[in-house]
CSV table of C-alpha atoms in Angstrom, one decimal:
chain,number,residue,atom,x,y,z
A,1,MET,CA,-20.0,17.9,-7.0
A,2,GLY,CA,-22.8,15.3,-7.1
A,3,SER,CA,-21.1,13.4,-9.9
A,4,LEU,CA,-17.9,13.2,-8.0
A,5,GLU,CA,-19.7,12.0,-4.9
A,6,ASN,CA,-21.6,9.3,-6.9
A,7,ASN,CA,-18.3,8.1,-8.5
A,8,LEU,CA,-16.7,7.9,-5.1
A,9,GLN,CA,-19.6,6.0,-3.6
A,10,LYS,CA,-19.4,3.5,-6.6
A,11,PHE,CA,-15.7,3.1,-6.0
A,12,LEU,CA,-16.1,2.5,-2.3
A,13,SER,CA,-18.9,0.0,-2.7
A,14,LYS,CA,-16.9,-2.0,-5.4
A,15,GLU,CA,-13.7,-1.8,-3.3
A,16,GLU,CA,-15.4,-3.2,-0.2
A,17,ARG,CA,-12.8,-1.6,2.1
A,18,SER,CA,-13.3,0.8,5.0
A,19,TRP,CA,-10.7,3.2,3.4
A,20,PRO,CA,-10.0,3.6,-0.3
A,21,ARG,CA,-6.5,2.8,-1.7
A,22,LEU,CA,-4.9,5.6,-3.6
A,23,LYS,CA,-2.7,4.6,-6.4
A,24,CYS,CA,0.8,6.0,-6.5
A,25,ASN,CA,4.3,5.3,-7.8
A,26,TYR,CA,7.0,6.2,-5.2
A,27,PHE,CA,10.5,4.7,-5.2
A,28,THR,CA,12.1,4.4,-1.8
A,29,GLU,CA,13.8,1.9,0.5
A,30,CYS,CA,12.6,-0.7,3.0
A,31,SER,CA,14.7,-1.8,6.0
A,32,ASP,CA,14.5,-4.4,8.7
A,33,VAL,CA,15.4,-4.3,12.4
A,34,HIS,CA,19.0,-5.5,11.6
A,35,GLY,CA,19.7,-2.5,9.4
A,36,ASN,CA,19.4,-4.4,6.1
A,37,ARG,CA,18.1,-2.1,3.3
A,38,TRP,CA,16.7,-2.7,-0.2
A,39,PRO,CA,14.8,-0.7,-2.8
A,40,CYS,CA,11.1,-0.9,-3.1
A,41,LYS,CA,8.2,0.9,-4.8
A,42,ILE,CA,5.0,2.0,-3.0
A,43,VAL,CA,2.1,1.4,-5.4
A,44,ASP,CA,-0.8,2.4,-3.2
A,45,ILE,CA,-1.6,4.1,0.1
A,46,SER,CA,-4.6,3.8,2.4
A,47,HIS,CA,-5.5,4.9,5.9
A,48,ARG,CA,-4.2,1.6,7.3
A,49,GLY,CA,-1.1,0.8,5.2
A,50,LEU,CA,0.9,0.7,2.0
A,51,GLY,CA,1.1,-1.6,-0.9
A,52,ILE,CA,4.7,-2.2,-1.8
A,53,VAL,CA,6.6,-4.1,-4.5
A,54,LEU,CA,10.0,-5.6,-3.8
A,55,SER,CA,12.5,-7.1,-6.2
A,56,GLY,CA,13.3,-9.9,-3.8
A,57,ARG,CA,11.4,-12.0,-1.2
A,58,PHE,CA,11.2,-11.6,2.6
A,59,ALA,CA,12.3,-14.6,4.6
A,60,LYS,CA,10.4,-15.3,7.8
A,61,GLU,CA,12.5,-14.7,10.9
A,62,LYS,CA,12.8,-17.6,13.3
A,63,HIS,CA,12.2,-16.7,17.0
């Protein structure tokens, strides 16, 4: 177990984040408040959010 803990400590100190990001490869959909939907891929997960990849771009909504 000591080796695993050492590797985790090295990863966390290199990453410089409060919570580590766990790599993944999930295909799903994103949607907006207007009901528009499009495919995306979740590439990492952390305690505070997701890293996603989209095929298109988001446009800023004007208020």
